[in-house]
Coordinates of C-alpha atoms and ligand atoms in Angstrom, one line a residue:
X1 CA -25.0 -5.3 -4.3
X2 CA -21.7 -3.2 -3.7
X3 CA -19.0 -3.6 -6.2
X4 CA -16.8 -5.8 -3.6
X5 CA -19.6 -8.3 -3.2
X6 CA -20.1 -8.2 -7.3
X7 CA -16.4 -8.2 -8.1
X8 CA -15.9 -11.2 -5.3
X9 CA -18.7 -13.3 -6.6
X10 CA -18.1 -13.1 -9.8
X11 CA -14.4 -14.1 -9.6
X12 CA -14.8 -16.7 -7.3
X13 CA -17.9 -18.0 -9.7
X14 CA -15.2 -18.1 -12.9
X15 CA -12.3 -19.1 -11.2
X16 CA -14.5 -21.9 -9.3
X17 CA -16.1 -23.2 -13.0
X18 CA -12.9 -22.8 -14.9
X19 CA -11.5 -25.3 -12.6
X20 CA -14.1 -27.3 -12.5
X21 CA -14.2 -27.4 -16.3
X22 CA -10.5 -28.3 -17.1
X23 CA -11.1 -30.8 -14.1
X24 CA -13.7 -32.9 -15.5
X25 CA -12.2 -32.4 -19.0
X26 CA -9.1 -34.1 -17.8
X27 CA -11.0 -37.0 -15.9
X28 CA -13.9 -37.7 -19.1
X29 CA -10.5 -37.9 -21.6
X30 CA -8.1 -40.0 -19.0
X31 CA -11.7 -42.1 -18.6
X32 CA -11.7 -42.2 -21.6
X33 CA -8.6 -43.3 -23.2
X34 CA -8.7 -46.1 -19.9
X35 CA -12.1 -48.0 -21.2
X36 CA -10.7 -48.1 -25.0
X37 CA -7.7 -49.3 -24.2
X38 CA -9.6 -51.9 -22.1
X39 CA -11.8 -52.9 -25.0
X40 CA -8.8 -53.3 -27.3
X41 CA -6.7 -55.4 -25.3
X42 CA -10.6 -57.3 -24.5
X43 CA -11.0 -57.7 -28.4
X44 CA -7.2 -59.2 -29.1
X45 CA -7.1 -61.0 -25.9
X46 CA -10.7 -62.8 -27.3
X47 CA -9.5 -62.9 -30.6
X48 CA -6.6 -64.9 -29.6
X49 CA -8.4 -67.1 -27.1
X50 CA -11.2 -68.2 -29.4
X51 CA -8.5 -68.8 -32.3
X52 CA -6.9 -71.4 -30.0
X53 CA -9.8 -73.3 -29.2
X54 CA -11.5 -72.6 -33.1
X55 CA -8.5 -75.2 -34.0
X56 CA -10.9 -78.0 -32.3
X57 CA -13.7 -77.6 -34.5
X58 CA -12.4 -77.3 -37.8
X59 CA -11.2 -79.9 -40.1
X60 CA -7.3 -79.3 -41.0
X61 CA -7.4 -81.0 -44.4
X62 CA -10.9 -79.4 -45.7
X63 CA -10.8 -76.3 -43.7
X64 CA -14.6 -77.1 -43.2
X65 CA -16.0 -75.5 -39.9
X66 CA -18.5 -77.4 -37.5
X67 CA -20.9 -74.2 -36.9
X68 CA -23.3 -75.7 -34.1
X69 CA -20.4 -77.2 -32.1
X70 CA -18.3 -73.9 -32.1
X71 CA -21.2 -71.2 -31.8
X72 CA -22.1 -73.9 -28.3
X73 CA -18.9 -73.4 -27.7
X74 CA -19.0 -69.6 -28.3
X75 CA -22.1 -69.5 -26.2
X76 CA -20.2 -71.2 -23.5
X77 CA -17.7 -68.8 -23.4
X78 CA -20.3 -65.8 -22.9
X79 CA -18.9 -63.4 -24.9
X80 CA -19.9 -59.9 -24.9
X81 CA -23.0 -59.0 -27.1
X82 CA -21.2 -56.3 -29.0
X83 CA -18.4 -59.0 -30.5
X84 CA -19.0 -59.7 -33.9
X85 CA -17.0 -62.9 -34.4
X86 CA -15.8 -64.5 -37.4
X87 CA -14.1 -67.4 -38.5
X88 CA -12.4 -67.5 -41.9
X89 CA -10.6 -70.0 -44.2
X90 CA -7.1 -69.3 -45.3
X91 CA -8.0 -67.7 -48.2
X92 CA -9.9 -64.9 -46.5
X93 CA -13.6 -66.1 -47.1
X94 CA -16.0 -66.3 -44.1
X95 CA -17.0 -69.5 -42.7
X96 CA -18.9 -68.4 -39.8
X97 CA -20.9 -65.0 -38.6
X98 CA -22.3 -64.9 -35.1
X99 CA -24.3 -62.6 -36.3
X100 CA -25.6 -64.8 -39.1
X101 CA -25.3 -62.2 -41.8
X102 CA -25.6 -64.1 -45.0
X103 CA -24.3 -61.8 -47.1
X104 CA -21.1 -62.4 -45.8
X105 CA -20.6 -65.6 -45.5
X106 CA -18.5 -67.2 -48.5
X107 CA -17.3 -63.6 -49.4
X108 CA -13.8 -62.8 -48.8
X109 CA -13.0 -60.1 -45.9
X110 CA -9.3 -58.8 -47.2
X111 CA -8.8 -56.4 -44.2
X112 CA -5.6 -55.5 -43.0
X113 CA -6.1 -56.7 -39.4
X114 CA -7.0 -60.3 -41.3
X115 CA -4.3 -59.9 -43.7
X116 CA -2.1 -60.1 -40.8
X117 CA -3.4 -62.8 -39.0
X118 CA -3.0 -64.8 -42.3
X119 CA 0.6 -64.2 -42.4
X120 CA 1.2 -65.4 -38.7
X121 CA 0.7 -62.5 -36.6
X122 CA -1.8 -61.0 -34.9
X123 CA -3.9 -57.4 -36.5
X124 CA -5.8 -54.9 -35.2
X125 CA -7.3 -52.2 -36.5
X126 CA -9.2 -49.0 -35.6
X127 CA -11.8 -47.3 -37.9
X128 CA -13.6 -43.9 -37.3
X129 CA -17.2 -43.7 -38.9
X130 CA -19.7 -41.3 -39.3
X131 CA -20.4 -39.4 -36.0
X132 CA -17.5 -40.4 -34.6
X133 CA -18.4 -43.9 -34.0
X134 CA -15.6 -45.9 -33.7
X135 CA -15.0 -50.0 -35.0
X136 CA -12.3 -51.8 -33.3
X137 CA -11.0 -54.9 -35.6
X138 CA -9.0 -57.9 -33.8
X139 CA -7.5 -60.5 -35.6
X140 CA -6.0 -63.7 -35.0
X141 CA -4.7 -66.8 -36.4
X142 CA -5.8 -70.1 -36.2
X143 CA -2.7 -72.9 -36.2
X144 CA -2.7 -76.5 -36.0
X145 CA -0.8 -78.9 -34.7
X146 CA 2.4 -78.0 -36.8
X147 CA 1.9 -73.8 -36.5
X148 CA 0.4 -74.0 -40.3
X149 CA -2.0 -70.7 -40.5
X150 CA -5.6 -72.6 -41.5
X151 CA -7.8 -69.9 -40.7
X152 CA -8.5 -66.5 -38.8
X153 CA -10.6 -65.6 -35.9
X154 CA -12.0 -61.8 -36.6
X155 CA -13.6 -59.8 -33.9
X156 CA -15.4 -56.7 -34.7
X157 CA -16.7 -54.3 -32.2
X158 CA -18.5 -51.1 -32.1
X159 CA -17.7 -49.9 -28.6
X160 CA -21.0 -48.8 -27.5
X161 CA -21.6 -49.0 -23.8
X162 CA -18.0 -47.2 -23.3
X163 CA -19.2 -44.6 -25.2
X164 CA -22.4 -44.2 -23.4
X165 CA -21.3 -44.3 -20.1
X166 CA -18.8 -41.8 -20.9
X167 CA -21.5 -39.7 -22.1
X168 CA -23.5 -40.5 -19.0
X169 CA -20.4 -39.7 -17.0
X170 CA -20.4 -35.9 -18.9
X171 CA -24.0 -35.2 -18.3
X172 CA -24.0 -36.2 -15.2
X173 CA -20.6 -33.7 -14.5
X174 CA -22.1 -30.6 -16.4
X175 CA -25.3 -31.2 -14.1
X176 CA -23.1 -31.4 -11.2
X177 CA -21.0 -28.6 -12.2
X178 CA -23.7 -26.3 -12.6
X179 CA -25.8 -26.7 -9.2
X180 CA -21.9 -27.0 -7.2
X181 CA -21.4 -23.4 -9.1
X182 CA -24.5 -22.1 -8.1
X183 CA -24.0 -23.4 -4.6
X184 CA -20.9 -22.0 -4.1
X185 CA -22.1 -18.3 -5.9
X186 CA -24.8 -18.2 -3.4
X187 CA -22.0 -19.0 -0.3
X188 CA -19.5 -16.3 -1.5
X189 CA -22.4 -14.1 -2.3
X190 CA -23.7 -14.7 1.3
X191 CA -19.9 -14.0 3.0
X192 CA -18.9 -11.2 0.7
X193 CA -21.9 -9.5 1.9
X194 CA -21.5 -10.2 5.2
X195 CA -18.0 -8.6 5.0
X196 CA -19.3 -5.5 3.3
X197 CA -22.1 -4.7 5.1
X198 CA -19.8 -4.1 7.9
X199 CA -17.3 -1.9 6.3
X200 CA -20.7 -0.4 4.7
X201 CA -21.6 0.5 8.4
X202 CA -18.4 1.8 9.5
X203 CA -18.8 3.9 6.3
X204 CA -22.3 5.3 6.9
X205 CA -21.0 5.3 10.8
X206 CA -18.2 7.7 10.1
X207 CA -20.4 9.5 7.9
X208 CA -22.1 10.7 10.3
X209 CA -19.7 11.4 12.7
X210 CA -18.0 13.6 10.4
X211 CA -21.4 15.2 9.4
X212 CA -22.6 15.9 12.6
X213 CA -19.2 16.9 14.5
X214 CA -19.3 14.2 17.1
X215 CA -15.9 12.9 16.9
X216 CA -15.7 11.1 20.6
X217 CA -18.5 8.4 18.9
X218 CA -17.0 4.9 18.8
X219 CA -17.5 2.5 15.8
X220 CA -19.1 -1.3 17.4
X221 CA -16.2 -4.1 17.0
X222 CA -16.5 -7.7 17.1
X223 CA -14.2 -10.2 15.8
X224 CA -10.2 -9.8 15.7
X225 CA -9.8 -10.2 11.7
X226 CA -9.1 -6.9 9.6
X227 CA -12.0 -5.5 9.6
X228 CA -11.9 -5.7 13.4
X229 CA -8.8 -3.9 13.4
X230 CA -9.2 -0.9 10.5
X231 CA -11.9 -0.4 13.4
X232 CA -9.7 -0.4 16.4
X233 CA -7.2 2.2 14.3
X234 CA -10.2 4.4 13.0
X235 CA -11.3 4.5 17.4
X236 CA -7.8 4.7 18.3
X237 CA -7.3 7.7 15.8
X238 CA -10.6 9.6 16.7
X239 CA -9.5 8.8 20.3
X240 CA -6.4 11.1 19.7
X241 CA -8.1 13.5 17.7
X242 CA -10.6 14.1 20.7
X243 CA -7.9 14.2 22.9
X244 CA -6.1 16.9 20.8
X245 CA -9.1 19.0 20.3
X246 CA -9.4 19.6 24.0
X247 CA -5.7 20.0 24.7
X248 CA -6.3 23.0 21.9
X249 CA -9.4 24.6 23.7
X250 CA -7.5 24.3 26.6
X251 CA -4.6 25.8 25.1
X252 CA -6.6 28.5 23.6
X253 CA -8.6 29.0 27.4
X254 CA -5.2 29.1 29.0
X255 CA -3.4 31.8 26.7
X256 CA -6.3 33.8 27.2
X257 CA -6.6 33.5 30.8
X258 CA -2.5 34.7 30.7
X259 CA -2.9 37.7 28.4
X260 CA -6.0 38.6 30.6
X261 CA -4.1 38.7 33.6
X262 CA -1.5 41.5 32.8
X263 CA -3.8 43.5 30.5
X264 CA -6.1 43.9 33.2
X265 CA -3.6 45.0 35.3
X266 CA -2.7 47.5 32.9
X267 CA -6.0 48.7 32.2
X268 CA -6.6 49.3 36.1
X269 CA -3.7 51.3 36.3
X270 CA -4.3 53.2 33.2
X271 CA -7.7 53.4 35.0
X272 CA -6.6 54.9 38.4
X273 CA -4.1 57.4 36.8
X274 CA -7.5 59.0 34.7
X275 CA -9.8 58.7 37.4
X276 CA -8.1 60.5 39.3
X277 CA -6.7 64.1 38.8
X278 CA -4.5 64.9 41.6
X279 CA -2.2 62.4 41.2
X280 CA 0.6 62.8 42.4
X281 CA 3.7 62.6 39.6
X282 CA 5.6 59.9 41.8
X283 CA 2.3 57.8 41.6
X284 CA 1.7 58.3 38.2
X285 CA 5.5 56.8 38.1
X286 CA 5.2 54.0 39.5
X287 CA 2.3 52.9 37.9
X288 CA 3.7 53.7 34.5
X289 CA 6.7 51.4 36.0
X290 CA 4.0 48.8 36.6
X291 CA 2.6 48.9 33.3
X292 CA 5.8 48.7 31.4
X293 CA 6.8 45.4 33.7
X294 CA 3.2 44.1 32.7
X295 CA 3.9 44.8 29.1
X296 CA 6.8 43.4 28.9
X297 CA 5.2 40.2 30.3
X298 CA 2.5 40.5 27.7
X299 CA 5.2 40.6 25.4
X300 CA 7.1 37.4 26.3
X301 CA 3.9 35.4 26.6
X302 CA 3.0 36.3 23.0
X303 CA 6.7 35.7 21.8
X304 CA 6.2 32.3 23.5
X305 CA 2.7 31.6 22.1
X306 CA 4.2 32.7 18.5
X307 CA 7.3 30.3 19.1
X308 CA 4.9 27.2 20.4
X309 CA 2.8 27.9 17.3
X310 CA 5.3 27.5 14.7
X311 CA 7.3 24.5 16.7
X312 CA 4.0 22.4 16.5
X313 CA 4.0 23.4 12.9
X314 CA 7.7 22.4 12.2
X315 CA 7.6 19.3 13.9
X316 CA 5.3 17.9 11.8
X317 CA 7.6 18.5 8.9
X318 CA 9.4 16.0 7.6
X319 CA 12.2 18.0 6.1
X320 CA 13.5 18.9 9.6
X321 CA 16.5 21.0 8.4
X322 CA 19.4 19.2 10.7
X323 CA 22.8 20.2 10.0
X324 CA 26.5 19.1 11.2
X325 CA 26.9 21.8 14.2
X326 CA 29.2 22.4 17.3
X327 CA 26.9 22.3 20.5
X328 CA 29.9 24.2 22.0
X329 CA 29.4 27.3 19.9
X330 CA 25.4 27.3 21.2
X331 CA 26.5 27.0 24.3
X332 CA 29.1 29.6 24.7
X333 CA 26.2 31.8 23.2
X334 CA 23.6 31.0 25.8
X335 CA 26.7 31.0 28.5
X336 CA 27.4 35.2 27.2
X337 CA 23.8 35.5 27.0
X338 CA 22.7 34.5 30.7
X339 CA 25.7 35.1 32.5
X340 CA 24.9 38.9 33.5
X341 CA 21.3 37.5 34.7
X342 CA 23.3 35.1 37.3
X343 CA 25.6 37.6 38.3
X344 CA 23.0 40.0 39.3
X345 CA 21.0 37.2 41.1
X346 CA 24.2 36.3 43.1
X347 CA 24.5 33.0 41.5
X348 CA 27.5 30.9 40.0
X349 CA 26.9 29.9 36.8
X350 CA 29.6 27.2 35.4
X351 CA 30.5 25.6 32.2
X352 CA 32.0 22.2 31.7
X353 CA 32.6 20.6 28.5
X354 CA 35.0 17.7 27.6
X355 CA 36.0 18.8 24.4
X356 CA 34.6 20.3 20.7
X357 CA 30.9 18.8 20.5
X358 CA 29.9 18.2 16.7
X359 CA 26.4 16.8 16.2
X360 CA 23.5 16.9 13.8
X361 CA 20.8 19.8 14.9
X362 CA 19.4 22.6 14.3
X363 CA 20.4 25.3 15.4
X364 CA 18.0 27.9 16.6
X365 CA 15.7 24.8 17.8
X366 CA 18.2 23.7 20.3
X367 CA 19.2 27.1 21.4
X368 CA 16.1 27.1 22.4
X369 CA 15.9 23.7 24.0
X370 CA 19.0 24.1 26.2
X371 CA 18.5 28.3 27.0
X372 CA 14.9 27.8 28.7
X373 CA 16.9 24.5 31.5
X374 CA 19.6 27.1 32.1
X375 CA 17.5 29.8 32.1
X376 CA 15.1 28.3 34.5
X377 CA 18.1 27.4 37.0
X378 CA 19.0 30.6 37.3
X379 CA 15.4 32.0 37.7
X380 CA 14.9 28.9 40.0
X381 CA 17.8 29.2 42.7
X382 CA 18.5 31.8 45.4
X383 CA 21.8 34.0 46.5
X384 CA 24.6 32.0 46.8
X385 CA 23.8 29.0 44.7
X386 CA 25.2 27.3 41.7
X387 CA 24.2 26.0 38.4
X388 CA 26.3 24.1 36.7
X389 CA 26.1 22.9 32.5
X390 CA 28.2 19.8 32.1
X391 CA 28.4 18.1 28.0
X392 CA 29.1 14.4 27.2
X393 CA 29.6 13.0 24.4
X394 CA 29.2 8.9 24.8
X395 CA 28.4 6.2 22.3
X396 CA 25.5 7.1 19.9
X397 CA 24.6 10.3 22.6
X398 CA 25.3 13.6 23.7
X399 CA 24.0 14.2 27.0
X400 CA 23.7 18.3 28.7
X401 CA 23.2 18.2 31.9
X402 CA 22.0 21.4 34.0
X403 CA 22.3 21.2 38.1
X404 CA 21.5 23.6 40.5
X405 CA 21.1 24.0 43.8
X406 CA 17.8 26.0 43.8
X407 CA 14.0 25.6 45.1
X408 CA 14.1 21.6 43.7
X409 CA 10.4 20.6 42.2
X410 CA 8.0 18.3 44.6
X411 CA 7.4 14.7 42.6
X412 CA 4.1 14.9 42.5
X413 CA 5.4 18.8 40.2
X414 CA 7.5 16.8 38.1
X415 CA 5.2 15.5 35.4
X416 CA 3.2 18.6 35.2
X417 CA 6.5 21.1 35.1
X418 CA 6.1 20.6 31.0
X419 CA 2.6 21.2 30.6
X420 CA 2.0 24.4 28.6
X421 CA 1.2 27.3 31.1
X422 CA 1.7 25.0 34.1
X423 CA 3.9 27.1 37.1
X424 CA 4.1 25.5 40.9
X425 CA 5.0 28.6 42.6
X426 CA 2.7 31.5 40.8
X427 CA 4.0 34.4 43.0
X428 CA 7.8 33.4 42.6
X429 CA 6.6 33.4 38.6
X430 CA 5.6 36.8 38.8
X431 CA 8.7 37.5 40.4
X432 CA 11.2 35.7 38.1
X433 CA 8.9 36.8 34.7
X434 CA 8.2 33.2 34.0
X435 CA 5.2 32.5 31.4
X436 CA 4.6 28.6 32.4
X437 CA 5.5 28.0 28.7
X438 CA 9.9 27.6 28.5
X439 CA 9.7 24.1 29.4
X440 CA 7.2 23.0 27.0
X441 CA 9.0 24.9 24.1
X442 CA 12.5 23.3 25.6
X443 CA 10.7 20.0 25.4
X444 CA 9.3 20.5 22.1
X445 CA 12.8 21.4 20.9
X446 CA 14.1 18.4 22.1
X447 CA 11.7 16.2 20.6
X448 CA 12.2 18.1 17.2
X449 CA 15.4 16.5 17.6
X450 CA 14.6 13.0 18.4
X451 CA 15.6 13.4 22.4
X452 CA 14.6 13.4 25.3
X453 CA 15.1 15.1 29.0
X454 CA 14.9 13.6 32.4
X455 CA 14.2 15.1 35.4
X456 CA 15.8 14.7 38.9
X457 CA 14.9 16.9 41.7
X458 CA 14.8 17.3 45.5
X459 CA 12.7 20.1 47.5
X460 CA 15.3 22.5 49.0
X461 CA 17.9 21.1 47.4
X462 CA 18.0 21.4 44.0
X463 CA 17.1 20.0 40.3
X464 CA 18.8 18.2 37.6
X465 CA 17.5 18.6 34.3
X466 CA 19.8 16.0 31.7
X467 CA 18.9 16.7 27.9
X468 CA 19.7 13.0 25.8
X469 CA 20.2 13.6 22.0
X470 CA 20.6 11.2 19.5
X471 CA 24.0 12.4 17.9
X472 CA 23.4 9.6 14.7
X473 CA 23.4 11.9 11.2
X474 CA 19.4 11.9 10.0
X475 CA 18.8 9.5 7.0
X476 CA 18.1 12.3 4.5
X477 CA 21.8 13.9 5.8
X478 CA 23.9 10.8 5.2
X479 CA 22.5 10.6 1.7
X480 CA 23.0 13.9 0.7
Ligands
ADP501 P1 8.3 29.3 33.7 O1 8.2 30.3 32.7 O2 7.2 29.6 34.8 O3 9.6 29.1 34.3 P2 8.5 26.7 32.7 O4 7.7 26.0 31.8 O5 9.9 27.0 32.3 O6 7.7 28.0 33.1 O7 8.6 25.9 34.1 C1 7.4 25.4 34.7 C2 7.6 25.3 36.2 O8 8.5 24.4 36.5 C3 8.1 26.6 36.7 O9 7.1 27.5 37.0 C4 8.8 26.1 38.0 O10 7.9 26.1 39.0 C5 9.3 24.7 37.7 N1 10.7 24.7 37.4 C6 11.2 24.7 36.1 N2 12.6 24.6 36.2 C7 12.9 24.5 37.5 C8 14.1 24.4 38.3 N3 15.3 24.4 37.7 N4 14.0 24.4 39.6 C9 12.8 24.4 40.2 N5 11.7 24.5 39.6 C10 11.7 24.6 38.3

């Protein structure tokens, strides 16, 4: 049995029989004080009924009884068998026993309940014997005509049959108390291990998965409840864990496949030069020339790789290291920076901002973010064309957008443009130096900052590439 089946059972058993326990105790007592009551106010009621009529059979003057008359007439009235009733003369002495007893009768009963009756009013008493038996003692008195006290009427009872069908009443509860607790152990037992044995399987399940490497297995669900759904998450989560593991072979096949490319290049140049011994010095030149280009290729793609390996590492940071910066100031960097590259390509490269930017960023991140789009419209647009920056700052956003009038991406390109290593036009890449990777590191960037960038572009006519960033100071900022 697991420990959340024993620990369920076992509270469910004691809450279940505590209840159960104070329950019945309440009902037996309530029960109880209800059927004494009742037999006190049966014994005063009959005290004081059989006084009135006791009146009838005994002589005023002589306080003599008529026995046989009045135990006809008590025999008439059916009274219960556990009354004891007695009739007495003024001066306390017994005149009459139902229960025959002669060693009472003639002997003088000075109780308090009868003391009472002889003064006018009606007693009662209550006496606790031996084993908790209890005597209930009724008085009343017997008046004539004029209201002149000539006798009492005592009733003395033992109540027995309360007590014993209370007592019946508690055996019968305990019995009842113990079969419904065994009853309902054996349900819970029956549920709670019905609920374990299937996070027990998704246990031994995963288990295995993680034992064996096979990560794209799925756990079996039925049912909606929570179980269910730690299910769903646990599939959804291996789900994404599968999908990451290939988009990391793939990464890793890719970057190989790109480092390949140039070092092979290099290495049949490097080849031809010492194959071949007559080579001319011009040759040998402009291979050398060739090798260089191919090493500085090498160069940005492992730069790249380097950058995209340490932005997947700081993104999952949670200190993200965002300070209050002017975007104008990155800008104007990036503007010095790329400006000779679109002079020498023939290209206008122009600047518009409304006014100082301030927002919450970091810095080298978003240098990064906004260099590769600008960068990429240079690389992307012939003789003669234009890029232009343009910033905005508008409620809650700050929005750089970078137009040009270049190549322009087909929309089937668009969604693939930010894969990692993803190029549409591989000769113009090898022209222009591109890697396939500044868009996904200007994408990462921008998510490292909680934005976002769309893309709008026509064939021939050119692209719009519009960065949104959030420009709200980060939680941890605000408190600082
Ligand atoms: P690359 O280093 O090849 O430029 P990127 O990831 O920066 O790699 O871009 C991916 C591809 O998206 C590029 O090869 C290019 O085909 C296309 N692209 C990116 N920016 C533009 C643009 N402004 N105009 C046209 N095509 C673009």
């Amino acid at each position: 049995m697991s420990s959340i089946t024993t620990r369920l059972v076992l509270t469910y058993f004691f809450i279940m029989l505590i209840t159960l326990l104070i329950f019945s105790y309440y009902i037996t007592t309530t029960m109880k004080t209800y059927l004494y009551n009742d037999v006190k106010l049966n014994s005063t009621t009959m005290s004081n009924v059989v006084a009135s009529f006791a009146v009838d059979y005994m002589d005023p003057e002589s306080g003599v009884l008529d026995k046989e008359s009045f135990e006809r007439f008590l025999g008439e009235l059916g009274l219960d068998s556990e009354m004891r009733v007695m009739v007495l003369a003024r001066d306390m002495t017994v005149l009459y026993d139902s229960q025959n007893n002669r060693n009472v009768l003639g002997t003088a009963q000075v109780r308090p309940s009868v003391v009472s009756a002889i003064n006018g009013t009606d007693g009662f008493a209550e006496y606790s014997g031996e084993g908790g038996i209890v005597t209930l003692d009724a008085s009343a008195p017997v008046l004539d005509a004029d209201g002149e006290v000539v006798g009492v009427v005592n009733i003395v009872r033992v109540p027995e049959t309360a007590g014993k069908f209370i007592d019946a009443i508690i055996t019968e509860m305990i019995f009842l108390i113990i079969i419904f607790s065994l009853l309902v152990g054996v349900i819970i037992f029956v549920v709670a291990n019905l609920v374990t044995k299937r996070i027990v399987d998704f246990t031994s399940k995963i288990t295995s998965m993680s034992d064996d490497g096979i990560l794209d297995e799925k756990l079996d669900i039925s049912g909606h409840d929570e179980i269910s759904r730690l299910g769903e998450a646990f599939n959804t989560m291996s789900e994404k864990v599968v999908m990451l593991e290939r988009q990391r072979v793939q990464f890793v096949s890719d970057a190989s496949h790109e480092l390949k490319t140039p070092l092979s290049s290099i290495k049949l140049m490097a080849d031809s030069i010492l194959q071949n011994p007559d080579i001319s010095m011009d040759y040998v030149r402009e291979f050398m020339t060739d090798m260089n280009n191919e090493a500085d290729r090498l160069n940005r793609i492992v730069n790249k790789l380097l950058y995209i390996t340490k932005m997947d590492a700081r993104s999952s940071e949670d200190n993200k290291n965002l300070e209050l910066i002017s975007l104008n100031d990155i800008v104007s960097g990036i503007e010095r920076n790329l400006q000779p590259l679109a002079k020498k390509a023939d290209i206008t490269l122009v600047f518009s901002t409304p006014g100082e930017i301030f927002l919450f960023a970091n810095k080298d991140v978003l240098w990064q973010g906004i260099y590769n789009i600008v960068d990429n419209a240079i690389k992307y647009t012939d003789a003669d064309g234009y890029v232009l920056v343009a910033m905005e700052q508008t409620a809650g956003k700050v929005i750089i957008e970078v137009r040009d009038t270049g190549v322009g991406i087909a929309s089937e390109d668009i969604d693939k443009i930010f894969d990692r290593f993803y190029r549409v036009d591989k000769a113009r890449d090898r022209a222009t130096g591109g890697t396939g990777l500044g868009l996904s590191i200007a994408l990462s960037a921008i998510a490292y900052h909680n934005g976002w960038i769309d893309v709008e572009s026509e064939p021939g006519k050119g692209s719009t590439f519009r960065i949104t960033l959030p420009d709200t100071a980060p939680e941890s900022d605000e408190e600082a």
